[in-house]
Short mmCIF file of C-alpha atoms in Angstrom, two decimals:
data_model
loop_
_atom_site.label_atom_id
_atom_site.label_comp_id
_atom_site.label_asym_id
_atom_site.label_seq_id
_atom_site.Cartn_x
_atom_site.Cartn_y
_atom_site.Cartn_z
CA MET A 1 -1.09 11.74 -19.84
CA ARG A 2 -2.01 8.15 -21.18
CA LEU A 3 -1.85 5.26 -18.76
CA LYS A 4 -1.14 2.33 -18.95
CA ARG A 5 -3.93 0.53 -18.73
CA LEU A 6 -4.06 -2.82 -16.49
CA ASN A 7 -4.80 -6.73 -17.36
CA PRO A 8 -7.15 -7.88 -15.33
CA GLY A 9 -5.07 -10.09 -13.11
CA GLN A 10 -3.18 -7.45 -12.79
CA ALA A 11 -6.53 -4.92 -12.14
CA GLY A 12 -8.40 -7.80 -10.19
CA LEU A 13 -5.18 -7.89 -6.73
CA VAL A 14 -5.24 -4.03 -7.31
CA PHE A 15 -8.68 -3.88 -7.10
CA LEU A 16 -8.62 -6.08 -4.64
CA ALA A 17 -6.50 -4.54 -2.32
CA ALA A 18 -7.90 -0.79 -2.58
CA GLN A 19 -11.31 -2.77 -1.05
CA VAL A 20 -9.25 -3.94 1.83
CA LEU A 21 -7.40 -0.81 2.49
CA CYS A 22 -10.64 1.52 1.46
CA VAL A 23 -13.18 -0.54 3.95
CA SER A 24 -10.49 -0.68 6.91
CA CYS A 25 -10.67 3.39 6.77
CA GLY A 26 -14.25 4.34 6.40
CA ALA A 27 -13.40 5.54 2.34
CA SER A 28 -15.39 4.58 -0.84
CA LEU A 29 -14.13 2.28 -2.94
CA PRO A 30 -12.68 3.91 -6.05
CA SER A 31 -13.36 3.21 -9.04
CA HIS A 32 -11.04 1.55 -12.17
CA GLY A 33 -9.96 4.41 -13.68
CA GLU A 34 -8.38 6.09 -9.85
CA LEU A 35 -6.84 2.43 -9.69
CA SER A 36 -5.27 2.40 -12.94
CA ARG A 37 -3.34 6.09 -12.25
CA TYR A 38 -1.98 4.88 -9.26
CA ALA A 39 -1.16 1.56 -9.95
CA LYS A 40 0.67 3.67 -12.83
CA ALA A 41 2.23 5.53 -10.10
CA ARG A 42 2.99 2.73 -8.41
CA SER A 43 4.93 1.86 -11.04
CA VAL A 44 6.62 5.17 -12.15
CA TYR A 45 7.95 6.00 -8.20
CA ALA A 46 9.60 2.18 -7.96
CA GLU A 47 12.02 4.11 -11.00
CA GLY A 48 12.76 7.24 -8.95
CA ARG A 49 10.66 9.11 -11.22
CA PHE A 50 8.96 11.00 -8.14
CA SER A 51 7.91 14.40 -10.24
CA GLU A 52 6.06 12.32 -13.09
CA ALA A 53 4.77 9.92 -10.13
CA ALA A 54 3.70 13.70 -7.70
CA GLY A 55 1.69 14.68 -11.04
CA LEU A 56 -0.13 11.43 -11.22
CA LEU A 57 -1.34 11.21 -7.75
CA LEU A 58 -2.70 14.91 -8.04
CA PRO A 59 -6.20 14.22 -8.86
CA LEU A 60 -6.25 11.02 -5.87
CA LYS A 61 -6.78 12.98 -3.42
CA SER A 62 -9.43 11.00 -0.71
CA LEU A 63 -7.28 8.17 -1.52
CA PRO A 64 -5.12 7.51 1.83
CA GLN A 65 -2.67 5.25 0.32
CA ALA A 66 -2.17 7.74 -3.18
CA LEU A 67 -1.70 10.71 -1.27
CA THR A 68 0.95 8.85 1.54
CA LEU A 69 2.16 8.12 -2.27
CA ARG A 70 2.80 11.49 -3.48
CA GLY A 71 3.62 12.46 0.31
CA LYS A 72 6.76 10.56 0.02
CA ALA A 73 7.26 11.57 -4.02
CA LEU A 74 7.49 14.88 -2.95
CA TYR A 75 9.77 15.04 -0.13
CA PHE A 76 12.09 12.76 -1.99
CA GLN A 77 12.12 16.42 -4.26
CA GLY A 78 12.63 18.15 -1.12
CA ARG A 79 9.29 19.72 -1.46
CA LEU A 80 8.52 19.52 1.53
CA GLU A 81 5.17 21.85 2.56
CA GLU A 82 3.00 20.02 -0.51
CA ALA A 83 4.32 16.74 1.09
CA GLU A 84 3.98 17.26 3.61
CA LYS A 85 -0.95 18.68 3.32
CA ALA A 86 0.04 15.37 1.28
CA LEU A 87 0.82 13.19 3.80
CA ALA A 88 -1.18 15.42 6.67
CA ARG A 89 -4.45 14.75 4.96
CA ALA A 90 -3.45 10.99 3.84
CA ARG A 91 -3.65 10.91 8.28
CA LYS A 92 -6.63 12.36 8.35
CA ILE A 93 -8.68 10.37 6.81
CA ARG A 94 -6.38 7.66 7.83
CA PRO A 95 -5.62 8.32 11.31
CA SER A 96 -3.47 4.89 11.47
CA SER A 97 -1.38 4.88 7.88
CA PHE A 98 2.07 4.42 9.29
CA GLU A 99 3.58 5.78 6.44
CA ALA A 100 2.30 9.05 6.30
CA GLY A 101 3.16 9.31 9.89
CA LEU A 102 6.88 7.69 10.15
CA TYR A 103 7.65 10.43 6.72
CA LEU A 104 5.36 13.51 8.58
CA ALA A 105 8.61 12.89 11.11
CA ARG A 106 10.54 13.26 8.88
CA ILE A 107 9.46 16.66 7.07
CA ARG A 108 8.75 18.34 11.12
CA SER A 109 12.60 16.91 11.91
CA GLU A 110 14.16 18.28 8.42
CA GLN A 111 11.97 21.77 9.81
CA GLY A 112 14.37 21.81 12.58
CA ASP A 113 11.15 20.91 15.42
CA HIS A 114 12.85 17.44 16.37
CA GLU A 115 10.42 17.38 19.24
CA ALA A 116 7.60 17.67 17.77
CA ALA A 117 8.69 14.83 15.13
CA GLY A 118 9.49 12.65 18.62
CA GLU A 119 6.40 12.53 19.97
CA LEU A 120 4.79 11.19 16.54
CA VAL A 121 7.07 8.61 16.27
CA GLU A 122 6.34 8.38 19.87
CA GLY A 123 2.41 7.84 18.57
CA LEU A 124 3.72 5.22 15.83
CA LEU A 125 4.94 3.03 18.66
CA ALA A 126 2.51 3.15 20.75
CA ASP A 127 0.23 1.47 18.17
CA ASP A 128 3.27 -0.65 16.65
CA SER A 129 5.79 -0.64 19.68
CA GLU A 130 8.76 -3.66 18.00
CA ASN A 131 8.61 -1.44 14.56
CA ILE A 132 11.97 -1.79 13.14
CA ARG A 133 12.54 1.24 11.63
CA ALA A 134 10.49 3.39 13.74
CA LEU A 135 12.79 2.83 16.80
CA ARG A 136 15.48 3.14 14.90
CA TYR A 137 14.22 7.00 13.94
CA ALA A 138 12.98 7.54 17.07
CA SER A 139 16.14 6.38 18.64
CA GLU A 140 17.93 9.33 16.62
CA LEU A 141 15.63 12.22 17.45
CA ALA A 142 16.77 11.21 20.98
CA PHE A 143 19.83 11.68 20.10
CA LEU A 144 19.35 15.03 18.88
CA ARG A 145 16.93 16.17 21.80
CA ASP A 146 19.62 15.44 23.84
CA ARG A 147 17.65 12.46 24.92
CA PRO A 148 20.75 9.76 25.18
CA GLU A 149 18.94 7.48 27.32
CA ASP A 150 15.57 7.39 25.67
CA GLY A 151 17.72 7.09 21.99
CA PHE A 152 19.60 3.99 23.73
CA ALA A 153 16.63 2.19 24.65
CA PHE A 154 14.62 3.18 22.17
CA LEU A 155 17.77 1.31 20.28
CA GLU A 156 17.39 -1.81 23.09
CA ARG A 157 13.92 -2.73 21.45
CA ALA A 158 14.77 -3.15 18.00
CA ALA A 159 17.13 -5.49 18.86
CA GLY A 160 15.01 -7.03 20.35
CA ALA A 161 12.94 -6.93 17.95
CA GLY A 162 15.59 -7.89 15.40
CA GLU A 163 15.39 -11.02 17.11
CA GLU A 164 12.12 -12.08 16.63
CA LEU A 165 12.96 -11.29 13.13
CA SER A 166 15.15 -13.35 12.32
CA LEU A 167 13.07 -16.21 13.98
CA VAL A 168 10.92 -14.60 10.42
CA PHE A 169 14.05 -15.48 7.70
CA LEU A 170 14.98 -18.88 10.36
CA ASP A 171 10.28 -20.08 9.14
CA ARG A 172 11.19 -19.52 5.40
CA ALA A 173 14.58 -21.49 5.56
CA ARG A 174 12.73 -24.31 7.01
CA PHE A 175 10.12 -23.74 4.58
CA ARG A 176 12.39 -23.82 1.25
CA TRP A 177 14.67 -26.35 3.00
CA ILE A 178 11.99 -28.26 2.27
CA ARG A 179 10.91 -27.67 -1.26
CA GLY A 180 14.71 -28.01 -1.70
CA ASP A 181 15.23 -25.36 -2.16
CA GLY A 182 18.92 -25.53 -0.55
CA GLU A 183 20.07 -22.51 -1.38
CA GLY A 184 17.22 -20.24 -0.46
CA ALA A 185 17.21 -22.45 2.76
CA LEU A 186 21.44 -21.08 3.51
CA ASP A 187 20.46 -17.50 1.95
CA ASP A 188 17.57 -16.88 4.81
CA LEU A 189 20.09 -18.72 7.63
CA GLU A 190 23.02 -16.57 7.11
CA LYS A 191 19.98 -13.70 7.45
CA ALA A 192 19.39 -14.66 10.92
CA SER A 193 22.03 -15.48 11.52
CA LEU A 194 22.70 -11.81 11.34
CA LEU A 195 19.89 -10.63 13.11
CA ALA A 196 20.26 -13.18 15.88
CA GLY A 197 24.38 -12.55 16.48
CA GLU A 198 26.53 -15.64 16.51
CA ASN A 199 27.67 -15.64 20.21
CA SER A 200 23.86 -16.38 21.27
CA LEU A 201 21.99 -19.40 21.31
CA LEU A 202 19.07 -19.01 18.38
CA GLY A 203 23.05 -18.00 17.07
CA ARG A 204 24.54 -21.52 17.43
CA THR A 205 21.55 -23.57 16.61
CA ILE A 206 21.14 -21.42 13.11
CA ALA A 207 25.36 -22.25 12.53
CA GLY A 208 24.37 -25.77 13.72
CA LEU A 209 21.15 -25.35 10.57
CA GLN A 210 23.87 -24.07 8.30
CA LYS A 211 26.33 -27.09 9.15
CA THR A 212 23.58 -29.23 8.16
CA ILE A 213 21.97 -28.40 5.01
CA LYS A 214 25.70 -27.83 3.78
CA GLU A 215 26.54 -31.38 4.61
CA LYS A 216 23.51 -32.49 2.54
CA LYS A 217 23.86 -30.95 -0.25
CA GLN A 218 27.61 -32.41 -0.57
#
């Protein structure tokens, strides 16, 4: 398959990202050809062409992010055994890979081993205790393991993390307003309000900001 050549700007960005990832996991730096293949596979994967993406990524056996992407592409095709091998290799090269760990847990659960899946996700949370994706999935697995109290506790933690996330949208709304992007600011405030809850103190503060911006725009 002929790979699309990256322009100098794209190649520089991809190479810089790969340097950061490879240095952090102790792997050797990929070649320009490997980076081009990975960039092409990411584009193909984003279009939902999972079989093609998995094929492109097959030769990249030492790049953890490529192995993770291949594992996900295989997972969405239902090729669980192949996906498991790719994801496990990604984790071996880069044990801190959250995405590889999360999809390995999904595979374990789909294979019927909810206990192993739950333990894996709880291990991910030991490194990233406020990750909303992991908390929601840990809750789902807790219910499947007949541990409803644990499931509810994970959801409580996710709700708390969601409140923190609302502050991110609040900060971005402020910067957008300063830059003159009133519509963008209102959009972020709406997202922040949904996360914070209309009846909370933060929610009422956000409502006041929304009202002020709307009045100034008139």
